[in-house]
Structures are given as C-alpha cells and as structure tokens.
Amino acid sequence: MNEAYLVPNPIAPNQSVCIDHDKCVGCNCCANACRTQTIMPNPEKGQPPIVIYPDECWFCGCCVGACKREAIRIVYPINQRVFFKRKTTGEVFRLGGPDSPPQTYFKPPVG
Amino acid sequence: MNWHEYAIKHGKLPEWPYEISYGKENVVESDVLVVGGGVAGCRAAIAALQQGASVAVAERGFTKRSGLGGAGVDHWHGAVTNPCSKITPEMYSDTAMKISDGYTNGLARYIIGKEGWDTLLELEEMGVQIRDEDDEFKDTMFRDEETKLLFAYDLDNKHCLRVYGNNIKPCLDAEMRRLGAGVYDRTCITALLTEGGRQGARVIGAMGVNDRTGEFFVFKAKAVVVATGGGKRLGSFAPELTESQSMFHINLTNMGHTIAWNAGAELVMMDQLYVGGLDMGYAPYSMGNADNTYQGAPTVDANGVRVQHASATGTLLTDERQIFQSANPDTFVIGHGIGLGPTNTQEYSVSTLDHALNDKISSGELRLPLYNDFTLLDEKHRRLIWGLMLSHEGKTRVPIYETLSKWGFDPDKDMLQYAVTNAELLSHRSSWTGLEHSPKNWVVTAGGGGIITDWRLQGSLPGMFAAGGFPLFGSGCHGEAQTTGRYAGRQAARFASEHDSAEPDRAQIEREKRELFAPVENEGGDIGWKELNYAIARVVQDYCGRYKTEEILDLGIKRLKDLRDTEGRRTYANNPHELGRLVECFRLIDLGICYMEAAKARKASSKILGFSRVDYPEMDPPEWNCLLPISQSDGQVHVRKLPCDYYRQAPYSDCLAENYEKYTVPAKKEAT
Ligand SMILES: Cc1cc2nc3c(=O)[nH]c(=O)nc-3n(C[C@H](O)[C@H](O)[C@H](O)COP(=O)(O)OP(=O)(O)OC[C@H]3O[C@@H](n4cnc5c(N)ncnc54)[C@H](O)[C@@H]3O)c2cc1C
Ligand code: SF4
Ligand code: SF4
C-alpha cells in the first residue's frame, strides 16, 4: 500500500481515551461527562464518539465512569509510565507495557 | 477513533455535531447568579436556594463532574469543630496567618474553622460517606471508635479527615438541581455586568458564550457569586505534555480574577507568583511518593533498604504513628494542601522522607531508583491508602486504581517506582508537579492572589461575592472551597432579598458581543488560539518571572497589549470550541496585565510571596509588609496599602468571633 495523505502532524497524545467500537452504542454519555471537549459526538447518530482534542484531556477518567458499557478506557501518554517491581521475584514491569502480568488485584474501592 | 482516523476513513472532515447560532442572545434572570459550578459554586447555589433565592449557575464544563474537585477527593481540611478535634477556629485562622507572615486569608480561615465541619455534615446528608460505617478500619490508629471518623496527617489534633469523596460532585449536582437551580453548562463566562456598564459599580450579572452552539448568554441577577476556581494557562502552557499530571485543567483560566479585575474590583496578593517547572512530572500517584494520598506508604531503595520518614524539621522517625504527627507537641499540621505559600517555619508541616536522602544517594548508601513498598504495611493500612484514599482521590479512581490494576500492578505484591530525579523533590510531592529537568522559569498563577472581601465575603463591588479555592484570595482546598461557597451563597441570597434588580447597560452588552464574536467573523484570520496562548505564556514567563524590574514589567504590559491589538485581531475560530478557547486567551491577556501591574506596585521583594524585584532586592522591609489592593477604572490603575489583618481592624472588632456573629447569615436546611 503506497497510499498517503497530506495531513497535519500527529497530535500528542494520539488518543487519550480509546473507545471499543464493538461495545460502544454511541449514547454520548462519555462526551457529556467530559469537562473539556476531548470527546465529541460522532456527526452520524448512534456511532462511537470521536476523540477530537486529546491534547486537552486531563486524564480524569470521568468519561470512563460515565460509560455503562465499559466501552471506553484511558490511555496514558507513553511518556508517563514508570516501572514496578514484583517483590517476590524481582521482575520489573513497565506500567501498561507489553509484558504486563495478568491482573491479580480485584478488590473493589472502599465505601 | 481520533480526528486523523476519521478523516482518513471517511474521506471528509467530521461535521460539528451541534447546531451553531453564533451570537444568538439568551437572557436568564435570577436572584443569585453563581459563576462557576465547581464545589464552591454548587455549595453557593445550594445555600442560596435554601435561603429561598432563585439561582442560576453558569458553568464552563459539566457541573456533575467539572472543576478540580469533580474527579474526587480523599481528605477534608478545616473541619476543626468536629467532636474529636483539638483545634479551634481561632487557632486555625491565627496559625495560618502566623506561618504565612500575614499573607493569606485569615478572615476566610476563621469562617472555614467555624463552618467546615457543618459543611461536611450537610454533605453527609446529601449522600457522601465520611465515616468507616462498616468498621473496616476498626482498631487502627486512624479511627475514632465512637464517631467512626478517619483522620489524616495529624492524629494528635484530628482536624483533617479522610473522606470517601469520589461521588461528591454528583451528589452536589443532584442536590442543587433538586432544589431548583437553573444550570447552564458549557457556558464560558467572560465578563461581569455592572450598573451603567461602569467599572467599579454594583455587579448585576454576567455574560458568556456557549461552547457547543456559540450562543451568547446574558445573566441578570441581583447578586453574583464568583467561584471559577484557579488556573494556569497564563504562564505555564504546554497541554500536550502536561495535562495528564497537572492539578489544573485547561478550562481553568483564573477567569473569576479577570472578570472581577475588568469590572473594577480590588484584588490582593496578585504579587504572589510561583516560578518553577510545575506540571512537568508524572501523573499523580502513577509513581512512588510519600506525600498526600501516599502519606505513610513505606519507601525503599533499589536494594530494598528502607528510607526513613522524617518529621518536618528533620528528626528521623522510628514509629509509624509519628508520620502522622506534627514536628513537636506545640504545633499542629497546617498549610499542607490548603494553599498557603512557602511558610516561615517547617514546624507546622507534614512529615517527609529523610532530609539527608540526597547525601545518602550521592554517597552510595541508598541506591536509585526508589520504590513505594506497600507490602510492608499491614493489610488494613494498605487498604486505607490504596483502597480508600487512592480510589477516592481526584484523578485516581479510574486512571490509577483501575488502570494500574488492569496493568497487573498489585499493591499486595508489587513495589511502585519513584520518578528518577533530585532527591529533594522526591521527599515531597514534586514528582508530579515538576521534575529537575523541568522548565525553570514557568510562572504559575496559582498563588494566593484574588478578590479581597469583607466579612460577608463580598468584594469591593456591591453585589459581587467571592468563594472557593480561588478566586477568593488566600484560600485553599476542597473542604475550604465548599465552606466559603456555602457561606457566600447565603450572603448573596441575603443581598438579593434586600436589593432590586437593575437593567444591564446595552452598550456594555454590545461591546462584549463585538469582541467575543470577532474571531468567527474575521475572514482573514491566520492565528489560532493555541499560538496566541503560547505567546501570552512566553511574555509572562519572560517579563513576570524571576527578573522583574519596573522597565521589564512595563515592557511586559506593552507586549501583552500589543498581542491583543495586533495578532489578537488576526485570530480565527473554526467552531465554538476554538471560540471558547480564544476568548479565554483574550481574558488571559487582561489577567497578565493585572499581575504585572500588581508586581509593579510592590517595590520590595518578599519571601512568602515568592516575589523578587531585581530593582528592589530588599526582602520584606517592614513598610511593605502589607496587602496592596489593586483595581482599575477608566484606564487608571489604583493601589493602596492595607494591613494584612484588616479584617480585625476598624470598622471590625479585633475579636474574630464577634465579627463572625455580627455578619454571618444563619444557615437554613430547606428553602422556605
Ligand atoms: C487531583 C486533585 C486532587 C485533589 N484532592 C484534594 C483533597 O483530597 N483534599 C482537598 O482539600 N483538596 C483537594 N484538591 C483541591 C480541591 O479539589 C480544590 O481546592 C477545589 O476543587 C476548589 O474548588 P473550587 O470550587 O474553588 O474550584 P473548582 O472545583 O476548580 O471549580 C471551579 C469551576 O469553575 C468553572 N469555571 C472556570 N472558568 C469558568 C468560566 N469562565 N465560566 C464558567 N465557569 C467557569 C470550572 O469549570 C469549574 O467547574 C484536589 C485537586 C486535584 C486536582
Ligand atoms: S458512554 Fe460508552 S457507550 Fe456511550 S458513547 Fe461513550 S463509549 Fe460509547
Ligand atoms: S479523561 Fe476526563 S478530560 Fe479526558 S476525555 Fe475523559 S472525561 Fe474528558
């Protein structure tokens, strides 16, 4: 594929939140909950919203909290991820890295 | 899907999803208008409604979640009259003043001391949990068995509480609407209306623009509460790099300060400006830390050697309880997180890590990187930090608690790495507010500057009340913001009941409209809002940074005016979003001028204000130990000197309690 377009430079972060198009029903609850206008409704009704201003995203997670379908998640900027170390094995993992161990902490928030 | 992906997939640009009507005029009338629906604004609205006033709330974002407090909170300062507290309102106010050399708001701190706990109890009635009801933390040192309250930072004096604050904003929003507030979300207020359109006259409403439709709003009101929070876009601006870690978000532009300044109100402490590399760090709590929410979390070095905690004055601590005590038995923890600037003593600060950390790392005794080792805590304490504090703190429920868990991080097993930077920064919270390699001359306008008020929290203009962490001068955190909001809301309702409404001046409205909508009518515009914002920030960094002189400040003011009158006229807005950002930039120019005028007015340097004048290097000479209220009218700037304790001098009493009793409006539960 040699197709290319004249487009402005990629924005950073590229996508501060990511919407799963299989789960999303285009209700726009996330867009309404967003304090900035990072997420905007799709001009086509019922389609997943568009992450239009990711450079304005505060990474507050309120959009995620507003979605009843678990269709949206936060994507931390890649310059923002430190390591963690598993105490018993000494293994070091990067937050959100490709070798992340499986989730083992499932305790719900207190209260 | 982001914009690029949409454009490529569909072969066209996404159309604006809302109907646009630039400049279409909407008029809203109420007894009380609240500008800014953050926690302070919502409390002001609720309190005014309870007094029987009709209320409109104009909010830049979405009241259910907007503002600094919208994404949660984990502790509540200033609840000094809770049944376990050993601190009195007098101690809270007087100590804040003492350790700040008078440069903070002693008046507001007394009101907060008197009402902070009542404000929290009312919040509990609205559905916010403030106690360990399920006895999960029974028999821990943080809990009072009788009241089931949980305390933070100072277990001897018990004036700061842990709260389950994730749902505070939805609860406030629901209560405000239940009581009948008219809520106008997505409305960026850009100016106050004054009687006859004159600077310095009574405030009778406000104007603004909707960032979905571009419609214009005129709010007419008998009294106005300004509660727009703080901001940062004036001097430190690089959203692509900083939003994830910033404590302020892009909607926050200190607009309350600016609209008050433009209306002719007096502001003080606008000469408190922090210079430093704030915001260039890591997202709060996404890395190791020993402060705030992670207070008490053990720290180890790369070899697992424990880094000791130290009292604020440097004594190494051996017992876990000492981490939650003040530096000596004569002091209590205050200042932490309540918006006091640098203080004149460490004795009232929270504990930190070993003060010799830097030396120990340099000598090889401790090895980088450091980690938070949560596994060293017992299960209850780990749950208290991770499960309660972290899951309720702002910007952490989803971004940290849920996201880190999904990434496999498990506080029962894993250690979270600290940022790699200067150890002095590591012992404090700075790994999220700025690392060593940050820009060195960024100016952050989150000092204590703001609107000066009387004992009713009314500013120098009749009918204008101030509340919140900002723009009320020298006031601080979440609990404090709610408390001053609640108090100011009652006062505004009282004022509205005693005054008639006034018709806004048509010429003032037309002037505002012309300016606001010029960028969408400007066909030759070739400068976007971001470019203008970067330029404004650069002028403020250079001309209102560390090296201030009379000439430099005059040049700065000239450059800002030039920006407004030349490049500012060449700006364009493609849609209501860009228009909203652009009008914020115009107001940032006005605000920058206000800061520089305030800097010109103080002809001395000052430690607590973080204020340096190259041409007046003497630090805090006695004749300059005062507030400098600054205002403008008819193109002239006016400055006067005012004692820092003006609120206990004539016409007021020296007795704080007497003043409070004289001026407070009693709280009511329901509208009558
Ligand atoms: C991540 C995080 C965690 C925190 N944790 C704590 C804590 O645990 N304890 C604590 O005490 N404090 C905490 N704070 C601080 C606390 O949240 C703030 O002090 C508090 O929210 C201030 O309240 P406010 O109402 O004055 O301002 P905000 O909550 O910021 O509200 C201001 C409102 O004004 C609106 N506004 C701004 N400009 C305009 C305009 N032009 N027109 C209309 N509306 C406008 C904004 O959209 C916003 O909704 C935390 C802050 C952050 C960011
Ligand atoms: S809230 Fe969830 S389902 Fe609704 S539009 Fe957003 S992502 Fe899709
Ligand atoms: S994280 Fe916050 S700012 Fe970012 S898109 Fe979601 S709601 Fe908007």
mmCIF file with all atom_site columns, C-alpha atoms in Angstrom, chain B residues 339-472:
data_model
loop_
_atom_site.group_PDB
_atom_site.id
_atom_site.type_symbol
_atom_site.label_atom_id
_atom_site.label_alt_id
_atom_site.label_comp_id
_atom_site.label_asym_id
_atom_site.label_entity_id
_atom_site.label_seq_id
_atom_site.pdbx_PDB_ins_code
_atom_site.Cartn_x
_atom_site.Cartn_y
_atom_site.Cartn_z
_atom_site.occupancy
_atom_site.B_iso_or_equiv
_atom_site.pdbx_formal_charge
_atom_site.auth_seq_id
_atom_site.auth_comp_id
_atom_site.auth_asym_id
_atom_site.auth_atom_id
_atom_site.pdbx_PDB_model_num
ATOM 1   C CA . GLY B 1 339 ? -2.981  26.897 49.527 1.00 0.00 ? 339 GLY B CA 1
ATOM 2   C CA . LEU B 1 340 ? -0.515  28.553 51.855 1.00 0.00 ? 340 LEU B CA 1
ATOM 3   C CA . GLY B 1 341 ? 2.636   29.538 50.023 1.00 0.00 ? 341 GLY B CA 1
ATOM 4   C CA . PRO B 1 342 ? 6.077   28.850 51.444 1.00 0.00 ? 342 PRO B CA 1
ATOM 5   C CA . THR B 1 343 ? 5.832   29.317 55.198 1.00 0.00 ? 343 THR B CA 1
ATOM 6   C CA . ASN B 1 344 ? 8.257   30.923 57.624 1.00 0.00 ? 344 ASN B CA 1
ATOM 7   C CA . THR B 1 345 ? 8.680   27.709 59.612 1.00 0.00 ? 345 THR B CA 1
ATOM 8   C CA . GLN B 1 346 ? 8.725   23.983 58.941 1.00 0.00 ? 346 GLN B CA 1
ATOM 9   C CA . GLU B 1 347 ? 7.234   23.216 62.327 1.00 0.00 ? 347 GLU B CA 1
ATOM 10  C CA . TYR B 1 348 ? 3.644   23.057 61.120 1.00 0.00 ? 348 TYR B CA 1
ATOM 11  C CA . SER B 1 349 ? 4.293   20.973 58.009 1.00 0.00 ? 349 SER B CA 1
ATOM 12  C CA . VAL B 1 350 ? 3.606   17.291 57.429 1.00 0.00 ? 350 VAL B CA 1
ATOM 13  C CA . SER B 1 351 ? 6.352   14.715 57.759 1.00 0.00 ? 351 SER B CA 1
ATOM 14  C CA . THR B 1 352 ? 8.508   13.854 54.724 1.00 0.00 ? 352 THR B CA 1
ATOM 15  C CA . LEU B 1 353 ? 11.295  11.440 53.904 1.00 0.00 ? 353 LEU B CA 1
ATOM 16  C CA . ASP B 1 354 ? 14.787  11.565 55.462 1.00 0.00 ? 354 ASP B CA 1
ATOM 17  C CA . HIS B 1 355 ? 16.177  15.065 54.867 1.00 0.00 ? 355 HIS B CA 1
ATOM 18  C CA . ALA B 1 356 ? 19.599  13.528 54.143 1.00 0.00 ? 356 ALA B CA 1
ATOM 19  C CA . LEU B 1 357 ? 18.203  11.491 51.241 1.00 0.00 ? 357 LEU B CA 1
ATOM 20  C CA . ASN B 1 358 ? 20.220  13.434 48.680 1.00 0.00 ? 358 ASN B CA 1
ATOM 21  C CA . ASP B 1 359 ? 23.505  12.871 50.532 1.00 0.00 ? 359 ASP B CA 1
ATOM 22  C CA . LYS B 1 360 ? 22.758  9.213  51.128 1.00 0.00 ? 360 LYS B CA 1
ATOM 23  C CA . ILE B 1 361 ? 22.079  8.670  47.431 1.00 0.00 ? 361 ILE B CA 1
ATOM 24  C CA . SER B 1 362 ? 25.216  10.585 46.416 1.00 0.00 ? 362 SER B CA 1
ATOM 25  C CA . SER B 1 363 ? 27.388  8.605  48.825 1.00 0.00 ? 363 SER B CA 1
ATOM 26  C CA . GLY B 1 364 ? 26.000  5.298  47.616 1.00 0.00 ? 364 GLY B CA 1
ATOM 27  C CA . GLU B 1 365 ? 24.363  4.433  50.931 1.00 0.00 ? 365 GLU B CA 1
ATOM 28  C CA . LEU B 1 366 ? 20.996  4.357  49.155 1.00 0.00 ? 366 LEU B CA 1
ATOM 29  C CA . ARG B 1 367 ? 20.569  3.312  45.531 1.00 0.00 ? 367 ARG B CA 1
ATOM 30  C CA . LEU B 1 368 ? 18.173  4.645  42.918 1.00 0.00 ? 368 LEU B CA 1
ATOM 31  C CA . PRO B 1 369 ? 15.512  4.027  41.878 1.00 0.00 ? 369 PRO B CA 1
ATOM 32  C CA . LEU B 1 370 ? 13.349  4.254  44.957 1.00 0.00 ? 370 LEU B CA 1
ATOM 33  C CA . TYR B 1 371 ? 10.091  2.345  45.327 1.00 0.00 ? 371 TYR B CA 1
ATOM 34  C CA . ASN B 1 372 ? 6.948   2.507  47.410 1.00 0.00 ? 372 ASN B CA 1
ATOM 35  C CA . ASP B 1 373 ? 6.749   -0.887 49.042 1.00 0.00 ? 373 ASP B CA 1
ATOM 36  C CA . PHE B 1 374 ? 3.106   -1.208 50.039 1.00 0.00 ? 374 PHE B CA 1
ATOM 37  C CA . THR B 1 375 ? 3.669   -4.831 51.079 1.00 0.00 ? 375 THR B CA 1
ATOM 38  C CA . LEU B 1 376 ? 5.438   -3.603 54.224 1.00 0.00 ? 376 LEU B CA 1
ATOM 39  C CA . LEU B 1 377 ? 2.136   -2.216 55.512 1.00 0.00 ? 377 LEU B CA 1
ATOM 40  C CA . ASP B 1 378 ? -0.362  -4.331 57.359 1.00 0.00 ? 378 ASP B CA 1
ATOM 41  C CA . GLU B 1 379 ? -3.442  -5.200 55.333 1.00 0.00 ? 379 GLU B CA 1
ATOM 42  C CA . LYS B 1 380 ? -5.690  -2.580 56.947 1.00 0.00 ? 380 LYS B CA 1
ATOM 43  C CA . HIS B 1 381 ? -3.289  0.280  56.444 1.00 0.00 ? 381 HIS B CA 1
ATOM 44  C CA . ARG B 1 382 ? -2.603  -0.788 52.859 1.00 0.00 ? 382 ARG B CA 1
ATOM 45  C CA . ARG B 1 383 ? -6.349  -0.856 52.201 1.00 0.00 ? 383 ARG B CA 1
ATOM 46  C CA . LEU B 1 384 ? -6.696  2.557  53.787 1.00 0.00 ? 384 LEU B CA 1
ATOM 47  C CA . ILE B 1 385 ? -4.131  4.094  51.436 1.00 0.00 ? 385 ILE B CA 1
ATOM 48  C CA . TRP B 1 386 ? -4.841  2.100  48.316 1.00 0.00 ? 386 TRP B CA 1
ATOM 49  C CA . GLY B 1 387 ? -8.498  1.164  48.637 1.00 0.00 ? 387 GLY B CA 1
ATOM 50  C CA . LEU B 1 388 ? -9.879  4.250  50.376 1.00 0.00 ? 388 LEU B CA 1
ATOM 51  C CA . MET B 1 389 ? -7.618  7.231  49.709 1.00 0.00 ? 389 MET B CA 1
ATOM 52  C CA . LEU B 1 390 ? -6.428  6.319  46.222 1.00 0.00 ? 390 LEU B CA 1
ATOM 53  C CA . SER B 1 391 ? -9.777  5.149  44.974 1.00 0.00 ? 391 SER B CA 1
ATOM 54  C CA . HIS B 1 392 ? -11.474 8.358  46.117 1.00 0.00 ? 392 HIS B CA 1
ATOM 55  C CA . GLU B 1 393 ? -8.791  10.957 45.406 1.00 0.00 ? 393 GLU B CA 1
ATOM 56  C CA . GLY B 1 394 ? -9.127  13.220 42.376 1.00 0.00 ? 394 GLY B CA 1
ATOM 57  C CA . LYS B 1 395 ? -7.971  11.808 39.046 1.00 0.00 ? 395 LYS B CA 1
ATOM 58  C CA . THR B 1 396 ? -7.157  8.453  40.580 1.00 0.00 ? 396 THR B CA 1
ATOM 59  C CA . ARG B 1 397 ? -10.236 6.136  40.711 1.00 0.00 ? 397 ARG B CA 1
ATOM 60  C CA . VAL B 1 398 ? -10.114 5.311  37.025 1.00 0.00 ? 398 VAL B CA 1
ATOM 61  C CA . PRO B 1 399 ? -6.655  6.493  35.968 1.00 0.00 ? 399 PRO B CA 1
ATOM 62  C CA . ILE B 1 400 ? -4.704  4.800  38.785 1.00 0.00 ? 400 ILE B CA 1
ATOM 63  C CA . TYR B 1 401 ? -6.792  2.451  40.913 1.00 0.00 ? 401 TYR B CA 1
ATOM 64  C CA . GLU B 1 402 ? -8.485  0.740  37.998 1.00 0.00 ? 402 GLU B CA 1
ATOM 65  C CA . THR B 1 403 ? -5.885  1.230  35.296 1.00 0.00 ? 403 THR B CA 1
ATOM 66  C CA . LEU B 1 404 ? -2.853  0.089  37.311 1.00 0.00 ? 404 LEU B CA 1
ATOM 67  C CA . SER B 1 405 ? -4.793  -2.965 38.485 1.00 0.00 ? 405 SER B CA 1
ATOM 68  C CA . LYS B 1 406 ? -5.587  -3.842 34.881 1.00 0.00 ? 406 LYS B CA 1
ATOM 69  C CA . TRP B 1 407 ? -1.909  -3.474 34.051 1.00 0.00 ? 407 TRP B CA 1
ATOM 70  C CA . GLY B 1 408 ? -1.158  -6.144 36.633 1.00 0.00 ? 408 GLY B CA 1
ATOM 71  C CA . PHE B 1 409 ? 0.062   -3.882 39.405 1.00 0.00 ? 409 PHE B CA 1
ATOM 72  C CA . ASP B 1 410 ? -0.907  -5.360 42.752 1.00 0.00 ? 410 ASP B CA 1
ATOM 73  C CA . PRO B 1 411 ? -0.168  -3.383 45.944 1.00 0.00 ? 411 PRO B CA 1
ATOM 74  C CA . ASP B 1 412 ? -0.252  -6.649 47.906 1.00 0.00 ? 412 ASP B CA 1
ATOM 75  C CA . LYS B 1 413 ? 2.726   -7.900 45.864 1.00 0.00 ? 413 LYS B CA 1
ATOM 76  C CA . ASP B 1 414 ? 4.377   -5.075 43.965 1.00 0.00 ? 414 ASP B CA 1
ATOM 77  C CA . MET B 1 415 ? 6.516   -2.013 44.531 1.00 0.00 ? 415 MET B CA 1
ATOM 78  C CA . LEU B 1 416 ? 5.821   1.174  42.577 1.00 0.00 ? 416 LEU B CA 1
ATOM 79  C CA . GLN B 1 417 ? 8.847   3.052  41.277 1.00 0.00 ? 417 GLN B CA 1
ATOM 80  C CA . TYR B 1 418 ? 9.537   6.682  42.091 1.00 0.00 ? 418 TYR B CA 1
ATOM 81  C CA . ALA B 1 419 ? 10.469  9.097  39.315 1.00 0.00 ? 419 ALA B CA 1
ATOM 82  C CA . VAL B 1 420 ? 14.214  9.418  38.859 1.00 0.00 ? 420 VAL B CA 1
ATOM 83  C CA . THR B 1 421 ? 15.098  12.926 39.886 1.00 0.00 ? 421 THR B CA 1
ATOM 84  C CA . ASN B 1 422 ? 16.573  15.158 42.546 1.00 0.00 ? 422 ASN B CA 1
ATOM 85  C CA . ALA B 1 423 ? 16.054  13.597 45.977 1.00 0.00 ? 423 ALA B CA 1
ATOM 86  C CA . GLU B 1 424 ? 14.860  16.850 47.495 1.00 0.00 ? 424 GLU B CA 1
ATOM 87  C CA . LEU B 1 425 ? 11.946  16.717 45.122 1.00 0.00 ? 425 LEU B CA 1
ATOM 88  C CA . LEU B 1 426 ? 11.371  13.051 45.842 1.00 0.00 ? 426 LEU B CA 1
ATOM 89  C CA . SER B 1 427 ? 10.734  13.655 49.508 1.00 0.00 ? 427 SER B CA 1
ATOM 90  C CA . HIS B 1 428 ? 7.885   15.943 48.621 1.00 0.00 ? 428 HIS B CA 1
ATOM 91  C CA . ARG B 1 429 ? 5.114   15.565 46.127 1.00 0.00 ? 429 ARG B CA 1
ATOM 92  C CA . SER B 1 430 ? 7.027   17.161 43.343 1.00 0.00 ? 430 SER B CA 1
ATOM 93  C CA . SER B 1 431 ? 7.429   14.080 41.230 1.00 0.00 ? 431 SER B CA 1
ATOM 94  C CA . TRP B 1 432 ? 4.096   15.029 39.826 1.00 0.00 ? 432 TRP B CA 1
ATOM 95  C CA . THR B 1 433 ? 4.333   18.772 39.882 1.00 0.00 ? 433 THR B CA 1
ATOM 96  C CA . GLY B 1 434 ? 7.756   19.105 38.308 1.00 0.00 ? 434 GLY B CA 1
ATOM 97  C CA . LEU B 1 435 ? 10.994  17.224 37.966 1.00 0.00 ? 435 LEU B CA 1
ATOM 98  C CA . GLU B 1 436 ? 14.508  18.561 37.962 1.00 0.00 ? 436 GLU B CA 1
ATOM 99  C CA . HIS B 1 437 ? 14.680  18.817 34.199 1.00 0.00 ? 437 HIS B CA 1
ATOM 100 C CA . SER B 1 438 ? 11.533  20.964 34.034 1.00 0.00 ? 438 SER B CA 1
ATOM 101 C CA . PRO B 1 439 ? 11.471  24.448 32.555 1.00 0.00 ? 439 PRO B CA 1
ATOM 102 C CA . LYS B 1 440 ? 12.998  26.754 35.125 1.00 0.00 ? 440 LYS B CA 1
ATOM 103 C CA . ASN B 1 441 ? 11.051  29.938 34.603 1.00 0.00 ? 441 ASN B CA 1
ATOM 104 C CA . TRP B 1 442 ? 7.462   28.846 34.218 1.00 0.00 ? 442 TRP B CA 1
ATOM 105 C CA . VAL B 1 443 ? 5.191   31.159 36.083 1.00 0.00 ? 443 VAL B CA 1
ATOM 106 C CA . VAL B 1 444 ? 2.280   29.580 37.840 1.00 0.00 ? 444 VAL B CA 1
ATOM 107 C CA . THR B 1 445 ? -0.585  31.848 38.705 1.00 0.00 ? 445 THR B CA 1
ATOM 108 C CA . ALA B 1 446 ? -1.870  29.541 41.420 1.00 0.00 ? 446 ALA B CA 1
ATOM 109 C CA . GLY B 1 447 ? -0.583  31.779 44.173 1.00 0.00 ? 447 GLY B CA 1
ATOM 110 C CA . GLY B 1 448 ? -2.930  33.146 46.776 1.00 0.00 ? 448 GLY B CA 1
ATOM 111 C CA . GLY B 1 449 ? -3.954  36.211 44.790 1.00 0.00 ? 449 GLY B CA 1
ATOM 112 C CA . GLY B 1 450 ? -7.598  37.049 44.322 1.00 0.00 ? 450 GLY B CA 1
ATOM 113 C CA . ILE B 1 451 ? -10.610 39.065 45.304 1.00 0.00 ? 451 ILE B CA 1
ATOM 114 C CA . ILE B 1 452 ? -10.423 40.819 48.669 1.00 0.00 ? 452 ILE B CA 1
ATOM 115 C CA . THR B 1 453 ? -13.653 40.792 50.640 1.00 0.00 ? 453 THR B CA 1
ATOM 116 C CA . ASP B 1 454 ? -15.344 41.966 53.783 1.00 0.00 ? 454 ASP B CA 1
ATOM 117 C CA . TRP B 1 455 ? -16.750 39.669 56.465 1.00 0.00 ? 455 TRP B CA 1
ATOM 118 C CA . ARG B 1 456 ? -19.679 38.835 54.177 1.00 0.00 ? 456 ARG B CA 1
ATOM 119 C CA . LEU B 1 457 ? -17.225 37.575 51.521 1.00 0.00 ? 457 LEU B CA 1
ATOM 120 C CA . GLN B 1 458 ? -18.431 40.492 49.430 1.00 0.00 ? 458 GLN B CA 1
ATOM 121 C CA . GLY B 1 459 ? -15.787 42.090 47.241 1.00 0.00 ? 459 GLY B CA 1
ATOM 122 C CA . SER B 1 460 ? -15.239 45.811 46.843 1.00 0.00 ? 460 SER B CA 1
ATOM 123 C CA . LEU B 1 461 ? -18.098 45.955 44.319 1.00 0.00 ? 461 LEU B CA 1
ATOM 124 C CA . PRO B 1 462 ? -21.593 45.723 45.826 1.00 0.00 ? 462 PRO B CA 1
ATOM 125 C CA . GLY B 1 463 ? -23.384 42.523 44.868 1.00 0.00 ? 463 GLY B CA 1
ATOM 126 C CA . MET B 1 464 ? -20.232 40.556 43.997 1.00 0.00 ? 464 MET B CA 1
ATOM 127 C CA . PHE B 1 465 ? -19.283 37.740 46.378 1.00 0.00 ? 465 PHE B CA 1
ATOM 128 C CA . ALA B 1 466 ? -16.228 35.500 46.100 1.00 0.00 ? 466 ALA B CA 1
ATOM 129 C CA . ALA B 1 467 ? -15.816 31.857 47.057 1.00 0.00 ? 467 ALA B CA 1
ATOM 130 C CA . GLY B 1 468 ? -13.651 28.814 46.543 1.00 0.00 ? 468 GLY B CA 1
ATOM 131 C CA . GLY B 1 469 ? -10.057 27.682 46.481 1.00 0.00 ? 469 GLY B CA 1
ATOM 132 C CA . PHE B 1 470 ? -9.636  30.639 44.152 1.00 0.00 ? 470 PHE B CA 1
ATOM 133 C CA . PRO B 1 471 ? -10.629 33.418 43.230 1.00 0.00 ? 471 PRO B CA 1
ATOM 134 C CA . LEU B 1 472 ? -11.231 34.356 46.870 1.00 0.00 ? 472 LEU B CA 1
#
